[in-house]
Short mmCIF file of C-alpha atoms and ligand atoms in Angstrom, two decimals:
data_model
loop_
_atom_site.label_atom_id
_atom_site.label_comp_id
_atom_site.label_asym_id
_atom_site.label_seq_id
_atom_site.Cartn_x
_atom_site.Cartn_y
_atom_site.Cartn_z
CA MET A 509 0.00 0.00 0.00
CA THR A 510 1.30 3.43 -0.90
CA GLY A 511 1.84 5.72 2.07
CA LYS A 512 -0.53 8.16 0.50
CA LYS A 513 -3.50 5.79 0.86
CA ASP A 514 -3.31 6.49 4.59
CA LEU A 515 -4.11 10.12 3.85
CA LEU A 516 -7.55 9.11 2.56
CA ALA A 517 -8.66 8.69 6.17
CA VAL A 518 -7.89 12.29 7.09
CA LEU A 519 -9.02 14.35 4.14
CA ASP A 520 -10.77 17.63 4.79
CA PHE A 521 -11.07 19.75 1.69
CA TYR A 522 -10.56 18.06 -1.71
CA LEU A 523 -9.48 20.32 -4.58
CA VAL A 524 -10.71 19.57 -8.11
CA THR A 525 -9.16 21.85 -10.73
CA ASP A 526 -11.17 23.64 -13.41
CA SER A 527 -9.16 25.77 -15.83
CA GLY A 528 -12.38 27.07 -17.42
CA LEU A 529 -13.59 28.61 -14.16
CA SER A 530 -10.28 29.45 -12.51
CA LYS A 531 -9.41 33.10 -11.99
CA LYS A 532 -5.65 32.64 -11.62
CA GLY A 533 -5.03 29.36 -13.40
CA THR A 534 -4.79 25.74 -12.36
CA LEU A 535 -1.20 25.77 -11.10
CA SER A 536 -1.81 28.80 -8.93
CA ASP A 537 -4.99 27.22 -7.53
CA VAL A 538 -3.14 24.02 -6.64
CA GLN A 539 -0.27 25.93 -5.05
CA GLU A 540 -2.57 28.05 -2.92
CA ALA A 541 -4.83 25.17 -1.88
CA VAL A 542 -1.90 22.95 -0.87
CA ALA A 543 -0.34 25.87 1.01
CA ALA A 544 -3.66 26.24 2.84
CA GLY A 545 -3.53 22.60 3.97
CA CYS A 546 -5.43 20.77 1.23
CA ARG A 547 -4.25 17.14 1.17
CA ILE A 548 -5.81 15.89 -2.08
CA VAL A 549 -5.83 17.37 -5.57
CA GLN A 550 -7.65 16.04 -8.61
CA TYR A 551 -6.47 17.38 -11.95
CA ARG A 552 -9.66 17.64 -14.03
CA GLU A 553 -8.94 19.12 -17.43
CA LYS A 554 -11.27 18.94 -20.39
CA ASN A 555 -9.81 21.61 -22.69
CA LYS A 556 -6.13 20.84 -23.19
CA SER A 557 -4.14 18.51 -25.41
CA THR A 558 -2.66 15.36 -23.95
CA LYS A 559 0.79 16.89 -24.31
CA GLU A 560 -0.23 19.98 -22.36
CA MET A 561 -1.92 17.82 -19.75
CA VAL A 562 1.15 15.67 -19.18
CA ALA A 563 3.30 18.79 -18.70
CA GLU A 564 0.81 20.40 -16.32
CA ALA A 565 0.19 17.16 -14.43
CA SER A 566 3.90 16.81 -13.84
CA GLN A 567 4.03 20.30 -12.32
CA ILE A 568 1.01 19.59 -10.13
CA LYS A 569 2.66 16.39 -8.94
CA SER A 570 5.69 18.38 -7.76
CA ILE A 571 3.50 20.91 -5.96
CA CYS A 572 1.67 18.09 -4.17
CA GLY A 573 4.96 16.46 -3.18
CA ALA A 574 4.69 14.07 -0.27
CA ASP A 575 1.99 16.08 1.49
CA ALA A 576 -0.97 15.77 -0.85
CA ILE A 577 -2.48 12.97 -2.89
CA PHE A 578 -2.40 13.74 -6.60
CA LEU A 579 -5.10 12.17 -8.79
CA VAL A 580 -5.98 12.63 -12.46
CA ASN A 581 -9.61 12.75 -13.54
CA ASP A 582 -10.54 10.08 -16.06
CA ARG A 583 -7.21 10.01 -17.95
CA ILE A 584 -5.43 6.86 -16.83
CA ASP A 585 -2.80 7.41 -19.53
CA VAL A 586 -1.89 10.83 -18.11
CA ALA A 587 -1.84 9.43 -14.56
CA LEU A 588 0.57 6.70 -15.65
CA ALA A 589 2.70 9.11 -17.68
CA VAL A 590 3.51 11.23 -14.61
CA ASP A 591 3.23 8.45 -11.99
CA ALA A 592 0.34 10.18 -10.22
CA ASP A 593 -1.01 8.66 -7.02
CA GLY A 594 -4.12 7.51 -8.86
CA VAL A 595 -7.24 8.45 -10.77
CA HIS A 596 -10.80 9.54 -10.25
CA ILE A 597 -13.25 7.95 -12.67
CA GLY A 598 -16.96 8.20 -13.40
CA GLN A 599 -19.63 5.58 -14.01
CA GLU A 600 -19.19 5.94 -17.78
CA ASP A 601 -15.36 5.85 -17.75
CA MET A 602 -13.02 2.85 -17.73
CA PRO A 603 -14.56 -0.01 -15.69
CA ILE A 604 -12.91 -0.03 -12.28
CA ASP A 605 -11.59 -3.60 -12.45
CA ILE A 606 -9.79 -2.78 -15.68
CA ALA A 607 -8.51 0.51 -14.24
CA ARG A 608 -7.18 -1.43 -11.24
CA ALA A 609 -5.50 -3.99 -13.48
CA ILE A 610 -3.78 -1.21 -15.42
CA LEU A 611 -2.77 0.88 -12.40
CA GLY A 612 -1.93 -1.83 -9.87
CA ALA A 613 -2.87 -2.31 -6.24
CA ASP A 614 -0.89 0.63 -4.85
CA LYS A 615 -2.64 3.37 -6.78
CA ILE A 616 -5.70 5.18 -5.49
CA ILE A 617 -8.93 4.88 -7.49
CA GLY A 618 -11.93 7.05 -6.70
CA LEU A 619 -15.28 6.47 -8.34
CA THR A 620 -18.22 8.84 -8.73
CA VAL A 621 -21.50 7.37 -7.44
CA HIS A 622 -25.00 8.75 -7.21
CA ASN A 623 -26.77 6.35 -4.89
CA ILE A 624 -26.35 3.50 -2.39
CA SER A 625 -26.26 0.68 -4.91
CA GLU A 626 -23.52 2.33 -6.97
CA ALA A 627 -21.59 3.00 -3.75
CA ILE A 628 -21.80 -0.63 -2.61
CA GLU A 629 -20.74 -1.79 -6.07
CA ALA A 630 -17.84 0.70 -6.05
CA GLU A 631 -16.51 -0.71 -2.78
CA ARG A 632 -17.00 -4.28 -3.95
CA SER A 633 -15.05 -3.64 -7.12
CA GLY A 634 -12.11 -2.12 -5.26
CA ALA A 635 -12.61 1.66 -5.20
CA ASP A 636 -10.57 3.39 -2.49
CA TYR A 637 -13.20 6.09 -1.99
CA VAL A 638 -16.43 7.27 -3.59
CA GLY A 639 -17.33 10.74 -4.81
CA LEU A 640 -21.04 11.15 -4.06
CA SER A 641 -22.81 13.56 -6.41
CA PRO A 642 -24.42 15.94 -6.87
CA ILE A 643 -25.30 16.95 -3.31
CA PHE A 644 -26.85 20.25 -4.44
CA ASP A 645 -27.72 21.60 -7.88
CA THR A 646 -24.64 22.96 -9.65
CA ALA A 647 -23.93 24.95 -12.78
CA THR A 648 -20.33 23.73 -12.92
CA LYS A 649 -21.18 20.39 -14.57
CA SER A 650 -24.00 20.72 -17.06
CA ASP A 651 -25.11 17.09 -16.91
CA ALA A 652 -24.81 16.68 -13.13
CA GLY A 653 -28.56 16.37 -12.58
CA THR A 654 -30.62 17.44 -9.56
CA GLY A 655 -29.08 17.63 -6.12
CA ILE A 656 -29.75 14.57 -3.94
CA GLY A 657 -29.61 16.56 -0.67
CA THR A 658 -27.53 16.03 2.44
CA GLU A 659 -29.74 13.31 3.99
CA ARG A 660 -28.64 10.82 1.34
CA ILE A 661 -25.01 11.20 2.43
CA LYS A 662 -25.77 9.38 5.71
CA ASP A 663 -27.40 6.49 3.87
CA VAL A 664 -24.39 6.03 1.60
CA LYS A 665 -21.88 6.48 4.45
CA ASN A 666 -23.67 3.80 6.49
CA ALA A 667 -23.68 1.36 3.57
CA ILE A 668 -19.94 1.29 2.86
CA ASN A 669 -16.57 1.24 4.61
CA ILE A 670 -14.57 3.49 2.30
CA PRO A 671 -14.44 7.30 2.53
CA VAL A 672 -17.29 9.35 1.07
CA VAL A 673 -16.33 12.59 -0.66
CA ALA A 674 -19.28 14.90 -1.36
CA ILE A 675 -19.42 17.04 -4.52
CA GLY A 676 -21.81 19.38 -6.26
CA GLY A 677 -22.95 22.87 -5.30
CA ILE A 678 -21.01 22.93 -2.03
CA ASN A 679 -19.75 26.21 -0.57
CA LYS A 680 -18.77 27.76 2.76
CA GLN A 681 -22.38 28.34 3.69
CA ASN A 682 -23.63 24.78 3.24
CA CYS A 683 -20.47 22.71 3.84
CA ARG A 684 -21.09 22.22 7.57
CA SER A 685 -24.29 20.29 6.92
CA VAL A 686 -22.50 18.13 4.34
CA ILE A 687 -19.92 17.01 6.92
CA GLU A 688 -22.47 16.73 9.74
CA ASN A 689 -24.47 14.39 7.52
CA GLY A 690 -21.56 11.98 7.17
CA ALA A 691 -19.24 13.07 4.37
CA ASP A 692 -15.57 12.45 5.16
CA SER A 693 -14.44 15.17 2.79
CA LEU A 694 -15.87 17.54 0.23
CA VAL A 695 -15.16 19.23 -3.07
CA ALA A 696 -16.15 22.82 -3.80
CA ILE A 697 -14.97 23.82 -7.27
CA SER A 698 -16.58 27.15 -8.16
CA ALA A 699 -16.65 28.35 -4.54
CA VAL A 700 -12.87 28.05 -4.46
CA VAL A 701 -11.42 28.58 -7.95
CA CYS A 702 -13.73 31.53 -8.69
CA SER A 703 -12.77 33.31 -5.48
CA ASP A 704 -10.21 36.12 -5.37
CA ASP A 705 -8.17 34.39 -2.71
CA VAL A 706 -8.01 30.62 -3.17
CA LYS A 707 -5.72 30.15 -0.18
CA ARG A 708 -7.99 32.00 2.23
CA GLU A 709 -11.12 30.33 0.86
CA THR A 710 -9.50 26.90 1.27
CA GLN A 711 -8.34 27.72 4.81
CA GLU A 712 -11.83 28.84 5.75
CA LEU A 713 -13.44 25.73 4.27
CA ILE A 714 -10.93 23.48 6.06
CA ALA A 715 -11.68 25.24 9.35
CA VAL A 716 -15.42 24.62 8.99
CA ILE A 717 -14.88 21.00 7.91
CA LYS A 718 -12.55 20.29 10.84
CA SER A 719 -14.96 21.87 13.27
CA ALA A 720 -17.99 20.04 11.84
CA SER A 721 -16.21 16.68 11.90
CA GLY A 722 -14.68 17.12 15.33
CA ARG A 723 -11.17 16.74 13.83
CA ILE A 724 -9.94 19.97 15.37
N1 LIG B 1209 -18.93 16.37 -10.88
P1 LIG B 1209 -19.15 22.94 -7.92
S1 LIG B 1209 -20.73 17.92 -10.06
C1 LIG B 1209 -16.99 17.82 -11.31
O1 LIG B 1209 -22.24 15.42 -10.16
C2 LIG B 1209 -18.37 17.61 -10.87
O2 LIG B 1209 -20.57 14.16 -10.72
C3 LIG B 1209 -20.18 16.40 -10.48
O3 LIG B 1209 -18.62 21.89 -8.97
C4 LIG B 1209 -21.06 15.24 -10.46
O4 LIG B 1209 -18.41 22.65 -6.65
C5 LIG B 1209 -19.22 18.59 -10.43
O5 LIG B 1209 -18.74 24.27 -8.51
C6 LIG B 1209 -18.93 20.03 -10.31
O6 LIG B 1209 -20.62 22.78 -7.81
C7 LIG B 1209 -18.94 20.54 -8.91
#
């Protein structure tokens, strides 16, 4: 097991990059979030060439260093090219058993799920954590669908033994209820990368998450 898998148990805020929404650019966002104490970064890039992605992923990997898990969204080839810590995949991406066979046992694989049955299946097929989505309505992902609400988080958390990361429409105002309803960690893309001060926003989110989870 990679040392970084241990970090999955103590995640607070989870950064997902979005170069389309970012005010200061992906690398700056990662730098500021990691400096603020973020311990997991997912490079999610839909608008760049593979060559550009490999170069940027390599830089993000160095920023994450030993302190933060570095995952690549969807692109197993890019993750392998830079020896990332793992990938985050969706229900329509590479089947998880094949992703595991390609990446090996040490790498981290996160899977997006929308309900209890997908979460149970994700754990059974070897996911290291699930991303539960969307908690609230969001404009960041056009096909995300309607928010499932915070109550559903408890149901999913109680059904599985791997960490639950909440995503979709989360911000500083509603993040406390997300954690109080059982999420181990949460993603807030627009709330963070659209802010003027990514570091401060991340610090403030981490403070609320730690307080809500009793991890202070
Ligand atoms: N995936 P924001 S929602 C990347 O529902 C992503 O699977 C989602 O962005 C899903 O924090 C989403 O700005 C975007 O709402 C979340």
